[in-house]
Amino acid sequence: MPGNKAIAYREPGVVEVVDIDYPTFELRDGPGVNPANVGRKVPHGVILKTVATNICGSDQHMVRGRTTAPPGLILGHEITGEVVEKGSDVEFLDVGDIVSVPFNIACGRCRNCKERRTGICLNVNPERPGSAYGYVDMGGWVGGQAEYVLVPYADFNALRFPDRDQALEKIMDLTMLSDIFPTGFHGCVSAGVEVGSTVYVAGAGPVGLAAAASAHLLGAAVVIVGDLNPDRLAQARSFGCETVDVSAGPVGDQIAQILGEPEVDCSVDAVGFEARGHGADASTEQPAAVLNSLMEVTHAGGSLGIPGLYVTGDPGAATEAGKVGSLSLRLGLGWAKSHTFTTGQCPVMKYHRGLMKAILHDKVEIAKAVNAQAIPLEEAPTGYQAFDEGAAKKFVLNPNGYIRTS
C-alpha cells in the first residue's frame, strides 16, 4: 500500500507536509472529524490519486487563524484526481478515469441535492447543512492537498473528463472546476450578469479574477475589478478588465470615471469577512466594507452575488460582534434600493459540466486569467506564504507529477 503525504494546518501562519494514512472506505477519527461521522462506511466512494489540488483563499482564512480549525487538520477542497480504487457501490466510474471533484460534498439523495442545492446537502455533515473536504466545521472529510484522497458518493459527486489525454493537456484550466471557476461564475449568475451588463467585482484574488472571467463569458459589456493590491489589479487588466484601487478614493467616483455614472448593473463580493476599508480606511480591517460599498454602487433593483466567505466563528476578529460573524451592514440602503442578495457556498454541480465544455472547446482560458502556477506538494508552505503576502497567482499543487512544468 502506498504512503500518503499531505498538507496539515499546525498553528496560525504554519502549514507543514506530514505523513497520513492511505485512505480506506471508512471515515476515521482525526483532527476536525465530527464524532458522529467517525466509522462512517463509504462503499459509494472512490480513492483518487491526486492529479492537481489547489491552494484557496478559504484555506488561507484557516491558516491565518481566523477560524476554529483544529491543529492537524488536513487541508484542501479543490481536487482533481485519477480513480485508483472504487467502492462496491460505485457503478459508473472506472479505475483510470480522471475526474473533477466539487468542493461541496453532497449525497445526491436529500431534498436539497435533488433540488440542485448541493452546497447545503443535509446528509454529509452532522453539524449543519453543507460540507467540504479539509475544512473547519464541515464534517471532517479529509482534505485533498494530499497524494491520495477519498471521495464519497462518487457516482454523484465526481465529474469524469471525457478524454484522458485532452484532460491532462488542459489540466491547469480543468483543476479550477472544483471551486473557483464555478464559484466566480455563480457570483455573476446570482448577480444577474448578462449580455451588455456593467459589472463590479470586489476583490482581485483568484475567485475575483474567476468571477471577472465569468462575467466576460456571460457577455458583460464592462467588467470592473476593485482591490488594494497593484499586482492583482494588473492581472485583472491583463485579460480586459477595468480596475479601481479602493485605497485611492470612493469606488463610485472611480466607476463614474470609467462608465460616466457611479453605478453598475451587477456586483460581486469576492472578498468576504477579511475585508478592509476603502479610501483613507484601507489599512484597517472592516468586515462589512465591501458589502456596504456594493450596495452604494449597484443600481436600484440590482443584485449582489456574494461568493466571498463569511463565517460564524472568527477568533481573530477585532470586535466581539465580529467573532460571531455579526457585521454592521447598511441593510436599510439595500432595502431602499430593492437589492437582492445571494450568499452561501456555490452549488458547483449546477455549473461544472458546462464550464468544463467551455474549457475543452477553448471558450475560456481560466488558468491564464487567474495566473495559475504549478508547484510540488513539498513547496506548499512556500505557496501559502506567498499567497498570504498577496502574490497575484493561483498556486496549483502537483503531488504526483501529472502536471508538466517544463
XYZ file of C-alpha atoms in Angstrom:
406
model
C 0.000 0.000 0.000
C 1.490 3.390 -0.960
C 2.250 6.108 1.540
C 0.338 9.365 1.607
C 1.820 12.796 2.153
C -0.483 15.716 2.862
C -0.585 19.356 3.975
C -1.667 19.967 7.561
C -2.568 23.173 9.397
C -0.449 23.408 12.552
C -0.956 26.876 14.026
C -1.649 30.379 12.742
C 0.722 31.031 9.872
C 2.111 27.492 9.774
C 1.356 24.561 7.477
C 3.568 21.531 7.003
C 3.964 18.394 4.938
C 3.022 15.329 7.003
C 2.581 11.610 6.502
C -1.004 10.383 6.890
C -2.756 7.081 6.358
C -3.689 5.936 2.889
C -7.482 6.323 2.539
C -9.913 3.480 3.131
C -13.641 3.251 2.513
C -14.393 4.350 6.050
C -14.116 7.791 7.656
C -11.671 7.520 10.550
C -11.205 9.728 13.560
C -8.803 12.630 13.190
C -8.441 16.399 13.556
C -11.744 18.086 12.772
C -13.729 14.898 12.142
C -17.211 15.178 13.597
C -17.608 12.362 16.157
C -20.895 11.352 14.544
C -19.040 10.732 11.275
C -16.303 8.522 12.763
C -16.647 4.994 11.398
C -18.965 6.041 8.596
C -18.774 3.445 5.818
C -18.176 4.724 2.278
C -18.866 1.885 -0.181
C -20.123 4.569 -2.549
C -16.696 6.223 -2.650
C -13.560 6.183 -4.762
C -9.938 6.696 -3.844
C -8.189 9.191 -6.080
C -4.528 9.615 -6.851
C -4.377 13.370 -6.859
C -3.635 14.979 -10.210
C -3.946 18.600 -9.024
C -5.079 20.246 -5.806
C -5.104 23.983 -5.289
C -4.427 26.469 -2.512
C -7.583 28.519 -1.946
C -8.265 31.793 -0.188
C -10.703 29.898 2.022
C -7.791 27.727 3.175
C -5.893 30.917 3.911
C -8.575 32.097 6.347
C -7.920 28.967 8.418
C -4.152 29.218 8.142
C -4.261 32.803 9.368
C -6.046 31.582 12.485
C -9.303 33.280 11.578
C -11.459 30.198 12.137
C -11.806 27.490 14.773
C -9.852 24.964 12.670
C -8.001 22.486 14.924
C -4.250 21.823 14.655
C -3.513 18.881 12.405
C -6.455 19.454 10.054
C -5.563 18.150 6.582
C -6.288 20.958 4.141
C -7.595 21.100 0.612
C -11.001 21.167 -1.048
C -10.011 21.804 -4.687
C -9.359 18.311 -6.025
C -8.790 16.715 -9.416
C -7.653 13.104 -9.488
C -7.400 9.689 -11.117
C -9.552 6.854 -9.788
C -7.291 4.124 -8.395
C -9.843 2.218 -6.273
C -13.632 2.128 -6.228
C -16.086 1.065 -3.577
C -18.508 -1.808 -4.010
C -21.453 0.533 -4.650
C -19.775 2.594 -7.392
C -21.346 1.793 -10.775
C -20.438 4.481 -13.275
C -16.777 5.297 -12.641
C -13.815 3.090 -13.504
C -10.220 2.845 -12.378
C -8.217 5.146 -14.630
C -10.897 7.812 -15.005
C -9.763 11.371 -14.344
C -12.365 13.412 -12.522
C -13.040 16.821 -11.076
C -14.382 16.826 -7.524
C -16.696 19.640 -6.392
C -15.566 21.122 -3.103
C -19.132 20.608 -1.840
C -19.656 17.061 -0.604
C -23.189 16.013 -1.485
C -25.152 12.789 -1.036
C -27.377 13.152 -4.103
C -30.315 11.784 -2.137
C -31.594 14.526 0.160
C -34.129 17.208 -0.689
C -31.511 19.897 -1.265
C -29.351 17.732 -3.527
C -32.394 16.777 -5.598
C -33.138 20.495 -5.973
C -29.526 21.109 -7.183
C -28.590 22.905 -3.959
C -25.585 20.682 -3.360
C -23.797 23.313 -1.284
C -26.228 22.620 1.548
C -26.564 18.830 1.470
C -28.421 17.585 4.540
C -26.725 14.201 4.986
C -22.942 14.563 4.926
C -22.285 16.889 7.868
C -23.918 16.022 11.208
C -23.332 19.575 12.464
C -25.225 21.614 9.877
C -26.176 21.669 6.170
C -23.232 21.705 3.781
C -19.866 20.015 3.766
C -16.435 20.261 2.165
C -13.114 18.443 2.197
C -10.458 19.632 4.629
C -12.483 22.457 6.096
C -13.434 23.519 9.601
C -16.913 22.528 10.839
C -17.680 20.742 7.571
C -17.980 17.202 8.872
C -14.326 16.251 8.933
C -13.887 14.735 5.467
C -10.131 14.542 4.944
C -8.668 17.256 2.744
C -7.308 16.768 -0.739
C -3.946 18.541 -0.510
C -2.501 15.065 -0.434
C -1.204 12.319 -2.683
C -4.398 10.290 -2.235
C -7.920 11.232 -1.112
C -11.276 9.538 -0.508
C -14.303 10.932 -2.370
C -17.716 9.777 -1.062
C -20.883 9.393 -3.147
C -18.559 9.323 -6.124
C -21.060 8.479 -8.862
C -22.885 11.675 -7.929
C -20.014 13.959 -6.935
C -17.285 13.255 -9.461
C -17.297 14.824 -12.928
C -15.499 12.488 -15.325
C -13.490 14.081 -18.100
C -14.392 12.542 -21.470
C -10.842 12.131 -22.768
C -7.810 11.433 -20.587
C -5.165 12.912 -22.910
C -7.203 16.060 -23.516
C -7.805 16.418 -19.780
C -4.111 16.211 -18.956
C -3.341 18.699 -21.724
C -5.763 21.212 -20.207
C -5.341 20.225 -16.575
C -4.325 23.698 -15.370
C -7.688 25.001 -16.564
C -9.739 21.960 -15.572
C -8.433 21.984 -11.999
C -10.304 25.265 -11.492
C -13.637 23.422 -11.909
C -13.518 22.087 -8.356
C -14.140 25.530 -6.851
C -13.046 28.942 -8.034
C -14.358 28.894 -11.601
C -17.887 27.728 -10.664
C -17.766 29.951 -7.563
C -16.895 33.048 -9.579
C -19.452 32.084 -12.220
C -22.110 31.561 -9.532
C -21.341 35.009 -8.134
C -22.005 36.503 -11.563
C -25.129 34.444 -12.281
C -26.637 35.307 -8.902
C -25.795 38.979 -9.521
C -27.725 38.848 -12.791
C -24.826 39.330 -15.210
C -25.975 39.037 -18.820
C -25.124 40.330 -22.281
C -24.370 44.047 -22.064
C -24.131 44.236 -18.259
C -21.775 46.549 -16.438
C -20.237 44.605 -13.560
C -18.176 45.485 -10.497
C -16.191 42.659 -8.876
C -14.769 43.439 -5.445
C -11.519 41.539 -4.969
C -8.809 40.557 -7.441
C -7.766 37.327 -5.780
C -8.338 34.070 -7.653
C -12.110 33.973 -7.032
C -12.482 37.605 -8.058
C -10.458 37.025 -11.214
C -12.513 33.913 -11.953
C -15.662 35.997 -11.481
C -14.326 38.635 -13.860
C -13.527 35.984 -16.482
C -17.012 34.540 -15.938
C -18.595 37.943 -16.475
C -16.831 38.162 -19.838
C -18.031 34.635 -20.675
C -21.605 35.692 -19.839
C -21.385 38.656 -22.210
C -20.782 41.626 -19.911
C -20.050 44.896 -21.673
C -17.691 46.241 -18.996
C -16.076 44.381 -16.093
C -14.507 46.490 -13.346
C -12.368 44.876 -10.645
C -11.503 46.581 -7.359
C -8.651 45.755 -4.989
C -5.793 47.229 -2.956
C -3.061 45.077 -4.482
C -1.461 46.615 -7.607
C -0.134 43.275 -8.902
C -3.560 41.681 -8.685
C -5.146 44.688 -10.382
C -2.572 44.373 -13.167
C -3.549 40.705 -13.538
C -7.189 41.752 -13.958
C -6.221 44.252 -16.658
C -4.253 41.541 -18.473
C -7.484 39.958 -19.751
C -9.523 43.052 -20.484
C -10.897 44.286 -17.163
C -11.048 47.857 -15.976
C -9.778 48.368 -12.439
C -10.202 50.612 -9.418
C -7.823 50.975 -6.480
C -10.147 51.060 -3.475
C -7.479 52.829 -1.404
C -7.484 55.785 -3.821
C -10.958 57.093 -3.033
C -14.672 56.274 -3.247
C -15.420 53.348 -5.519
C -18.420 55.115 -7.043
C -16.283 58.090 -8.104
C -13.814 55.780 -9.832
C -16.591 53.826 -11.527
C -18.006 57.132 -12.797
C -14.664 57.894 -14.435
C -14.971 54.623 -16.360
C -18.689 54.481 -17.119
C -19.797 58.081 -16.858
C -22.065 57.177 -13.933
C -21.285 55.959 -10.393
C -23.288 52.748 -10.522
C -23.121 49.351 -12.202
C -25.835 46.902 -13.157
C -24.420 43.988 -11.152
C -21.851 43.455 -8.406
C -19.948 40.539 -6.885
C -18.281 40.284 -3.465
C -15.216 38.060 -3.890
C -13.530 39.268 -0.691
C -15.516 38.069 2.324
C -15.110 38.736 6.004
C -11.437 39.783 5.996
C -12.329 42.910 4.018
C -10.505 46.174 4.555
C -11.872 49.676 4.494
C -11.834 51.942 1.471
C -10.055 55.230 0.838
C -8.329 56.540 3.971
C -9.523 53.476 5.910
C -7.873 50.970 3.591
C -5.270 49.968 6.166
C -7.843 48.771 8.701
C -9.966 45.651 8.659
C -13.663 46.395 8.239
C -15.578 43.174 7.518
C -18.688 44.935 6.188
C -16.839 47.426 3.986
C -17.199 45.517 0.732
C -20.867 44.691 1.161
C -21.686 48.289 2.071
C -19.756 49.610 -0.912
C -21.544 47.195 -3.252
C -24.908 48.493 -2.082
C -23.713 52.017 -2.822
C -22.542 51.272 -6.373
C -25.226 48.801 -7.523
C -28.223 50.387 -9.235
C -31.664 50.248 -7.642
C -33.264 46.896 -8.346
C -29.900 45.217 -8.940
C -28.442 42.124 -7.341
C -25.361 41.322 -5.298
C -23.663 37.967 -5.734
C -21.746 37.119 -2.568
C -19.439 34.119 -3.042
C -16.921 35.695 -0.638
C -16.709 33.701 2.596
C -18.386 34.860 5.800
C -18.054 32.774 8.964
C -19.954 32.191 12.183
C -16.771 31.972 14.250
C -13.765 34.287 13.831
C -11.421 34.246 16.839
C -9.176 36.823 15.164
C -11.885 39.462 14.739
C -11.257 42.916 16.189
C -14.676 43.089 17.887
C -16.859 40.752 19.907
C -19.581 41.087 17.275
C -17.139 40.125 14.557
C -16.134 36.998 16.441
C -19.612 35.562 15.839
C -19.974 36.909 12.305
C -22.112 39.973 13.106
C -21.460 42.840 10.701
C -22.506 46.496 10.643
C -24.387 46.301 7.364
C -26.263 49.231 5.849
C -29.219 46.967 5.250
C -31.503 49.989 5.079
C -29.641 51.131 1.971
C -30.008 47.715 0.349
C -33.691 47.648 1.272
C -34.276 51.157 -0.088
C -32.655 50.178 -3.392
C -34.578 46.860 -3.558
C -31.374 44.864 -3.818
C -31.313 41.096 -3.983
C -28.547 39.285 -2.069
C -27.358 35.737 -2.816
C -24.951 34.187 -0.305
C -23.528 30.805 0.608
C -21.455 28.048 -0.956
C -21.593 27.749 -4.711
C -23.509 24.617 -5.773
C -20.648 23.513 -8.014
C -22.563 20.758 -9.812
C -25.014 23.314 -11.139
C -22.262 24.717 -13.344
C -19.212 22.483 -13.645
C -20.209 20.377 -16.652
C -20.995 23.426 -18.777
C -17.823 25.178 -17.679
C -15.839 22.016 -18.480
C -17.193 22.178 -22.025
C -16.251 25.860 -22.277
C -12.676 24.930 -21.320
C -12.424 21.901 -23.584
C -13.751 23.878 -26.559
C -11.441 26.858 -25.957
C -14.108 29.377 -24.980
C -12.229 30.467 -21.851
C -8.654 30.355 -20.512
C -9.335 30.379 -16.806
C -5.814 29.313 -15.738
C -4.379 32.273 -17.621
C -6.920 34.650 -16.085
C -6.020 33.628 -12.524
C -2.282 33.263 -13.307
C -2.071 29.624 -12.235
C 1.318 28.219 -11.260
C 2.038 24.558 -10.510
C 4.350 23.713 -7.594
C 5.300 20.416 -5.900
C 3.398 19.357 -2.791
C 6.557 19.884 -0.759
C 6.522 23.590 -1.663
C 3.013 24.144 -0.326
C 4.249 26.049 2.772
C 6.084 28.485 0.483
C 2.984 28.784 -1.696
C 0.813 29.572 1.317
C 3.242 32.239 2.450
C 3.449 33.864 -0.978
C -0.333 33.813 -1.341
C -0.723 35.376 2.101
C 1.668 38.131 1.070
C -0.545 38.976 -1.900
C 1.056 37.130 -4.814
C -1.048 37.579 -7.942
C -1.057 33.833 -8.572
C -3.199 30.756 -8.103
C -0.971 28.008 -6.706
C -1.722 24.502 -8.009
C -0.117 21.635 -6.108
C 1.270 18.763 -8.183
C 1.609 15.888 -5.689
C 2.153 13.023 -8.121
C 3.886 14.639 -11.087
C 0.956 14.583 -13.532
C 1.427 18.254 -14.450
C 4.232 19.006 -16.861
C 6.101 22.045 -15.538
C 8.866 22.381 -18.122
